Every structure is written in structure tokens, then in C-alpha cells.
């Protein structure tokens, strides 16, 4: 095995962002999630890179009885092939050159009664696919160099942006393993197909970045409108990167359409032909009111939080919530 390289699981601490069920596709995703949270069944998350598969996995974990236990994320494509077996399954003392005294737990054991997400499952080497299949079937494993079985109690979630059926046909992914992890398959739509979520994501990510960099940045309504209209081919990851860059590079607390020296005049002219500023502002306000109403579901609480009168809060609720 050679000298061991220290690799740690990714312990996700990101907050669970609100997913708006008024998007039909995401509504179906949330419906499946609600049904499987406390079932001891392997879940397969499928979707383009950056759509939020890890976010969905954490949501499943946090909604389940396992939420008080560890949530461990492992990217199967990021760990060198020479190390991935020992990282996943652990090893006993003396199992190979450079092995720690006393041996080491693998990620499966470290997850305890919590959740282990195997991201980029399609990148798992064929020889380890056999071992993973055994783990899933027997709920136990054997460390490298060990001679006794270790019982497991963690929940396993697999995720991929690849077409596993094509990998199976190309003999790059075991058919028996595919059927074993494909018991509950959740297809997460790209961000361009769930635009209702973009504004909420912008607020959440901006809040996260402000906390991370000890800043107090915010986007202007025009900038929010522009962001909400983009395709975001890289999905949430691309949106997150854009917002982080904007928060860091903007010289003002209010981030506007001139960020990064880019010229948005052509875009603005095109959009102004299609809609009015009032409609733009209403679309932003609608998303904001819907988001806040989910957290403060009464006119009294909403009015207090937004520093508006209760009658105004009632009008907003009737206009944006009850009309739906």
C-alpha cells in the first residue's frame, strides 16, 4: 500500500436550504424524501454536477432519526485508487507498510449509526464494487488484514452525475451492484428547471458567505432579477461560486449590475422589452415573502420580522401565498 496519506472525510456543516415545493419536479423529490427518511434502504441520487445531491443527502439525514449521529461524505473520485480501500474499509495494524499502530477505522465504521454518502459512485474501482456489494448485502465488512467481521449500522446514500446504465453496458460498473443501490432512485432536476428556488438560494448563500468572510453584502433588486434569469449550467455550484466572488470583490455593501466591470446593458434592454421594473420588483418580493412566510407562518410573526404592519403583512400573504 505504500506510505499512508492522511485523508479525512468531508463533514458537511452547511445548513439545509429551503426547497420550494411549488416546483412540480422538486415537489416529487421532496415527496420521495419524506417517505424514505426513516427506512433502512439505500438511496441513489442522480443529477447533473452541482445540482445539490449532497444537500439532498444531508436533508435525508437531518430529517431522519439518524440526525444525532455523524454525516460523512466521501468522494469516490477524489481519493487515490491505492488508498480508497483502506479509507473506506479500514485496516488492522501491520496490514501494509506504513499502516498505523493499532489499525484504523474506515469511513463505514466512522459513520456509526449515522449516514455515509458515497459521492461519484461511478468512479469506484471494479474490485471495490464487489466489496461494496458485500457490505450492502451483509451489513458488515472486514478490515484490510483483519480476520473478523465488523457489523455496520450506518445508512448508505450513493450519488452520481453519470449514467450508470451506460457504465453497466460498457462493463465499467457491476450490474448486480447497480440493482442493489437502485432501490430508491431520486432524480434531482437541474437548477434551470427549478427557477423558483434561485432567489431563496441567493439569500441563503449570501448569508453563508457574509458569515464566512465577516461581511454584510447584499444584492440590489436589479441584480437579483438578473441572477434569477440566468441558465446556471453549472447549477448550484456555479451560482455559489458567482456569489462568493461577488461578495469578495465588490467594494460596496450593495452589489449591483456593474459587478466585476461586466456590462449588463444589453441584458437589461432585452428584459425591459419583456417586462417592467414593477414586475421585476414584484417577482423578487414574491420569492422573499414566500420564503419568510415558511419560517414565520402568521401575519403577526411575519410583520414583526419584516418590521411592517400586520395589515401590510396580511395583504402580502393574500397576494403571494393565498392566491396560489
Short mmCIF file of N, CA and C in Angstrom, two decimals, residues 30-129:
data_model
loop_
_atom_site.label_atom_id
_atom_site.label_comp_id
_atom_site.label_asym_id
_atom_site.label_seq_id
_atom_site.Cartn_x
_atom_site.Cartn_y
_atom_site.Cartn_z
N UNK A 30 -39.18 15.95 -2.95
CA UNK A 30 -39.45 16.09 -1.52
C UNK A 30 -40.41 15.03 -1.03
N UNK A 31 -41.36 14.66 -1.88
CA UNK A 31 -42.33 13.63 -1.51
C UNK A 31 -41.62 12.28 -1.28
N UNK A 32 -40.70 11.93 -2.18
CA UNK A 32 -39.95 10.68 -2.02
C UNK A 32 -39.08 10.74 -0.77
N UNK A 33 -38.42 11.89 -0.55
CA UNK A 33 -37.56 12.06 0.62
C UNK A 33 -38.34 11.81 1.90
N UNK A 34 -39.54 12.38 1.98
CA UNK A 34 -40.36 12.24 3.19
C UNK A 34 -40.73 10.78 3.46
N UNK A 35 -40.76 9.97 2.41
CA UNK A 35 -41.15 8.57 2.56
C UNK A 35 -39.98 7.66 2.95
N UNK A 36 -38.76 8.09 2.64
CA UNK A 36 -37.62 7.18 2.85
C UNK A 36 -36.71 7.58 4.01
N UNK A 37 -36.97 8.73 4.63
CA UNK A 37 -36.03 9.22 5.64
C UNK A 37 -35.72 8.19 6.73
N UNK A 38 -36.73 7.49 7.23
CA UNK A 38 -36.50 6.55 8.32
C UNK A 38 -36.57 5.09 7.88
N UNK A 39 -36.51 4.86 6.57
CA UNK A 39 -36.45 3.49 6.08
C UNK A 39 -34.98 3.09 5.90
N UNK A 40 -34.65 1.89 6.30
CA UNK A 40 -33.27 1.42 6.17
C UNK A 40 -33.07 0.90 4.75
N UNK A 41 -33.03 1.82 3.81
CA UNK A 41 -32.91 1.46 2.40
C UNK A 41 -31.86 2.36 1.75
N UNK A 42 -31.09 1.79 0.83
CA UNK A 42 -30.08 2.57 0.13
C UNK A 42 -30.75 3.47 -0.90
N UNK A 43 -30.33 4.73 -0.92
CA UNK A 43 -30.90 5.71 -1.85
C UNK A 43 -29.85 6.09 -2.88
N UNK A 44 -30.26 6.18 -4.14
CA UNK A 44 -29.38 6.61 -5.22
C UNK A 44 -29.81 7.99 -5.70
N UNK A 45 -28.94 8.97 -5.56
CA UNK A 45 -29.22 10.33 -6.00
C UNK A 45 -28.53 10.56 -7.35
N UNK A 46 -29.31 10.98 -8.33
CA UNK A 46 -28.80 11.18 -9.68
C UNK A 46 -29.10 12.60 -10.16
N UNK A 47 -28.14 13.21 -10.81
CA UNK A 47 -28.36 14.55 -11.34
C UNK A 47 -27.07 15.14 -11.86
N UNK A 48 -27.19 16.24 -12.60
CA UNK A 48 -26.01 16.90 -13.14
C UNK A 48 -25.08 17.35 -12.03
N UNK A 49 -23.84 17.59 -12.38
CA UNK A 49 -22.87 18.10 -11.41
C UNK A 49 -23.34 19.44 -10.87
N UNK A 50 -23.33 19.57 -9.54
CA UNK A 50 -23.67 20.85 -8.92
C UNK A 50 -25.14 21.07 -8.63
N UNK A 51 -26.01 20.06 -8.82
CA UNK A 51 -27.44 20.29 -8.60
C UNK A 51 -27.83 20.25 -7.13
N UNK A 52 -26.92 19.79 -6.27
CA UNK A 52 -27.22 19.75 -4.85
C UNK A 52 -27.49 18.35 -4.31
N UNK A 53 -26.83 17.35 -4.88
CA UNK A 53 -27.04 15.97 -4.41
C UNK A 53 -26.62 15.81 -2.95
N UNK A 54 -25.50 16.44 -2.60
CA UNK A 54 -25.05 16.35 -1.20
C UNK A 54 -26.01 17.07 -0.27
N UNK A 55 -26.57 18.13 -0.78
CA UNK A 55 -27.56 18.89 0.00
C UNK A 55 -28.80 18.04 0.27
N UNK A 56 -29.24 17.29 -0.75
CA UNK A 56 -30.39 16.41 -0.58
C UNK A 56 -30.05 15.27 0.38
N UNK A 57 -28.83 14.75 0.27
CA UNK A 57 -28.40 13.68 1.17
C UNK A 57 -28.42 14.16 2.62
N UNK A 58 -27.93 15.37 2.84
CA UNK A 58 -27.95 15.91 4.20
C UNK A 58 -29.38 16.13 4.68
N UNK A 59 -30.26 16.53 3.78
CA UNK A 59 -31.66 16.71 4.16
C UNK A 59 -32.26 15.39 4.62
N UNK A 60 -31.98 14.31 3.87
CA UNK A 60 -32.47 12.99 4.27
C UNK A 60 -31.94 12.64 5.66
N UNK A 61 -30.66 12.90 5.88
CA UNK A 61 -30.03 12.62 7.18
C UNK A 61 -30.67 13.43 8.30
N UNK A 62 -30.82 14.72 8.09
CA UNK A 62 -31.33 15.61 9.14
C UNK A 62 -32.80 15.34 9.45
N UNK A 63 -33.55 14.84 8.48
CA UNK A 63 -34.97 14.55 8.71
C UNK A 63 -35.19 13.18 9.34
N UNK A 64 -34.12 12.40 9.44
CA UNK A 64 -34.25 11.04 9.96
C UNK A 64 -33.87 10.95 11.43
N UNK A 65 -34.09 9.77 12.00
CA UNK A 65 -33.72 9.54 13.39
C UNK A 65 -32.21 9.45 13.56
N UNK A 66 -31.50 9.40 12.45
CA UNK A 66 -30.03 9.32 12.49
C UNK A 66 -29.37 10.68 12.63
N UNK A 67 -30.15 11.73 12.69
CA UNK A 67 -29.62 13.10 12.64
C UNK A 67 -28.66 13.43 13.77
N UNK A 68 -28.75 12.71 14.89
CA UNK A 68 -27.85 12.98 16.02
C UNK A 68 -26.51 12.27 15.85
N UNK A 69 -26.40 11.47 14.80
CA UNK A 69 -25.19 10.71 14.54
C UNK A 69 -24.43 11.35 13.37
N UNK A 70 -23.20 10.89 13.07
CA UNK A 70 -22.37 11.54 12.04
C UNK A 70 -22.98 11.50 10.63
N UNK A 71 -22.67 12.54 9.89
CA UNK A 71 -22.97 12.59 8.45
C UNK A 71 -21.62 12.72 7.75
N UNK A 72 -21.23 11.68 7.03
CA UNK A 72 -19.91 11.66 6.41
C UNK A 72 -20.05 11.56 4.89
N UNK A 73 -19.36 12.44 4.22
CA UNK A 73 -19.39 12.48 2.76
C UNK A 73 -18.03 12.02 2.23
N UNK A 74 -18.05 11.08 1.30
CA UNK A 74 -16.82 10.58 0.69
C UNK A 74 -16.94 10.69 -0.82
N UNK A 75 -16.01 11.39 -1.45
CA UNK A 75 -15.99 11.50 -2.91
C UNK A 75 -15.12 10.37 -3.45
N UNK A 76 -15.75 9.39 -4.07
CA UNK A 76 -15.03 8.20 -4.54
C UNK A 76 -14.04 8.52 -5.65
N UNK A 77 -14.22 9.66 -6.31
CA UNK A 77 -13.31 10.02 -7.39
C UNK A 77 -12.16 10.88 -6.94
N UNK A 78 -12.19 11.32 -5.68
CA UNK A 78 -11.16 12.24 -5.20
C UNK A 78 -10.06 11.55 -4.41
N UNK A 79 -10.28 10.30 -4.03
CA UNK A 79 -9.28 9.57 -3.26
C UNK A 79 -8.46 8.68 -4.20
N UNK A 80 -7.13 8.72 -4.11
CA UNK A 80 -6.30 7.87 -4.97
C UNK A 80 -6.72 6.41 -4.88
N UNK A 81 -6.70 5.72 -6.02
CA UNK A 81 -7.15 4.33 -6.05
C UNK A 81 -6.36 3.45 -5.10
N UNK A 82 -5.09 3.78 -4.87
CA UNK A 82 -4.25 2.98 -3.98
C UNK A 82 -4.65 3.12 -2.51
N UNK A 83 -5.43 4.15 -2.20
CA UNK A 83 -5.79 4.41 -0.80
C UNK A 83 -7.26 4.20 -0.49
N UNK A 84 -8.10 4.16 -1.52
CA UNK A 84 -9.53 4.21 -1.28
C UNK A 84 -10.03 3.00 -0.49
N UNK A 85 -9.44 1.82 -0.72
CA UNK A 85 -9.89 0.63 0.01
C UNK A 85 -9.66 0.80 1.51
N UNK A 86 -8.46 1.24 1.89
CA UNK A 86 -8.17 1.40 3.32
C UNK A 86 -8.99 2.52 3.93
N UNK A 87 -9.28 3.56 3.14
CA UNK A 87 -10.07 4.68 3.66
C UNK A 87 -11.52 4.27 3.90
N UNK A 88 -12.06 3.46 3.00
CA UNK A 88 -13.45 3.04 3.14
C UNK A 88 -13.62 1.94 4.19
N UNK A 89 -12.77 0.92 4.13
CA UNK A 89 -12.98 -0.27 4.94
C UNK A 89 -12.08 -0.35 6.17
N UNK A 90 -11.06 0.51 6.27
CA UNK A 90 -10.17 0.47 7.41
C UNK A 90 -9.15 -0.66 7.31
N UNK A 91 -8.26 -0.75 8.29
CA UNK A 91 -7.24 -1.79 8.26
C UNK A 91 -6.77 -2.11 9.67
N UNK A 92 -6.15 -3.27 9.79
CA UNK A 92 -5.58 -3.69 11.06
C UNK A 92 -4.10 -3.32 11.10
N UNK A 93 -3.55 -3.28 12.30
CA UNK A 93 -2.12 -2.98 12.46
C UNK A 93 -1.28 -3.97 11.68
N UNK A 94 -0.28 -3.46 10.94
CA UNK A 94 0.61 -4.32 10.19
C UNK A 94 0.05 -4.81 8.87
N UNK A 95 -1.11 -4.29 8.46
CA UNK A 95 -1.74 -4.77 7.23
C UNK A 95 -0.91 -4.44 5.99
N UNK A 96 -0.15 -3.33 6.06
CA UNK A 96 0.70 -2.94 4.93
C UNK A 96 1.75 -1.96 5.45
N UNK A 97 2.74 -1.69 4.64
CA UNK A 97 3.81 -0.76 5.02
C UNK A 97 3.23 0.62 5.27
N UNK A 98 3.51 1.16 6.44
CA UNK A 98 3.02 2.50 6.77
C UNK A 98 1.70 2.50 7.51
N UNK A 99 1.15 1.31 7.76
CA UNK A 99 -0.12 1.23 8.49
C UNK A 99 0.06 1.72 9.92
N UNK A 100 -0.94 2.43 10.44
CA UNK A 100 -0.87 2.95 11.80
C UNK A 100 -0.84 1.84 12.84
N UNK A 101 -0.17 2.12 13.92
CA UNK A 101 -0.18 1.20 15.04
C UNK A 101 -1.59 1.14 15.60
N UNK A 102 -2.09 -0.04 15.76
CA UNK A 102 -3.45 -0.19 16.28
C UNK A 102 -4.50 -0.25 15.19
N UNK A 103 -4.09 0.00 13.95
CA UNK A 103 -5.04 -0.04 12.85
C UNK A 103 -5.86 1.24 12.75
N UNK A 104 -6.85 1.22 11.91
CA UNK A 104 -7.65 2.41 11.68
C UNK A 104 -9.06 2.05 11.21
N UNK A 105 -10.03 2.79 11.71
CA UNK A 105 -11.40 2.65 11.22
C UNK A 105 -11.51 3.21 9.81
N UNK A 106 -12.37 2.60 9.02
CA UNK A 106 -12.71 3.16 7.73
C UNK A 106 -13.93 4.06 7.85
N UNK A 107 -14.32 4.69 6.76
CA UNK A 107 -15.46 5.61 6.79
C UNK A 107 -16.77 4.91 7.16
N UNK A 108 -16.91 3.63 6.74
CA UNK A 108 -18.14 2.91 7.07
C UNK A 108 -18.29 2.79 8.58
N UNK A 109 -17.23 2.44 9.26
CA UNK A 109 -17.28 2.32 10.72
C UNK A 109 -17.43 3.68 11.38
N UNK A 110 -16.72 4.68 10.84
CA UNK A 110 -16.76 6.02 11.43
C UNK A 110 -18.16 6.63 11.39
N UNK A 111 -18.95 6.22 10.42
CA UNK A 111 -20.31 6.76 10.30
C UNK A 111 -21.20 6.29 11.45
N UNK A 112 -20.82 5.19 12.11
CA UNK A 112 -21.60 4.70 13.24
C UNK A 112 -23.04 4.41 12.85
N UNK A 113 -23.99 5.04 13.55
CA UNK A 113 -25.40 4.88 13.23
C UNK A 113 -25.91 6.05 12.39
N UNK A 114 -24.97 6.80 11.84
CA UNK A 114 -25.34 7.96 11.03
C UNK A 114 -25.50 7.62 9.56
N UNK A 115 -25.06 8.55 8.71
CA UNK A 115 -25.24 8.41 7.26
C UNK A 115 -23.92 8.58 6.56
N UNK A 116 -23.66 7.70 5.59
CA UNK A 116 -22.47 7.78 4.75
C UNK A 116 -22.91 7.99 3.32
N UNK A 117 -22.48 9.10 2.71
CA UNK A 117 -22.80 9.32 1.31
C UNK A 117 -21.57 9.03 0.46
N UNK A 118 -21.73 8.13 -0.50
CA UNK A 118 -20.67 7.78 -1.43
C UNK A 118 -20.92 8.56 -2.72
N UNK A 119 -20.28 9.73 -2.81
CA UNK A 119 -20.46 10.59 -3.98
C UNK A 119 -19.60 10.07 -5.13
N UNK A 120 -20.03 10.34 -6.34
CA UNK A 120 -19.33 9.86 -7.55
C UNK A 120 -19.12 8.35 -7.47
N UNK A 121 -20.19 7.63 -7.17
CA UNK A 121 -20.12 6.18 -7.00
C UNK A 121 -19.65 5.49 -8.28
N UNK A 122 -19.89 6.11 -9.43
CA UNK A 122 -19.47 5.53 -10.70
C UNK A 122 -17.97 5.47 -10.86
N UNK A 123 -17.22 6.20 -10.01
CA UNK A 123 -15.76 6.21 -10.07
C UNK A 123 -15.12 5.12 -9.21
N UNK A 124 -15.95 4.37 -8.48
CA UNK A 124 -15.41 3.34 -7.60
C UNK A 124 -14.80 2.21 -8.44
N UNK A 125 -13.52 1.83 -8.17
CA UNK A 125 -12.87 0.76 -8.93
C UNK A 125 -13.67 -0.55 -8.86
N UNK A 126 -13.58 -1.35 -9.93
CA UNK A 126 -14.36 -2.58 -10.03
C UNK A 126 -14.11 -3.53 -8.86
N UNK A 127 -12.85 -3.66 -8.42
CA UNK A 127 -12.56 -4.60 -7.34
C UNK A 127 -13.23 -4.18 -6.03
N UNK A 128 -13.41 -2.87 -5.84
CA UNK A 128 -14.07 -2.40 -4.62
C UNK A 128 -15.59 -2.42 -4.75
N UNK A 129 -16.08 -2.46 -5.98
CA UNK A 129 -17.52 -2.60 -6.18
C UNK A 129 -18.01 -3.92 -5.61
#
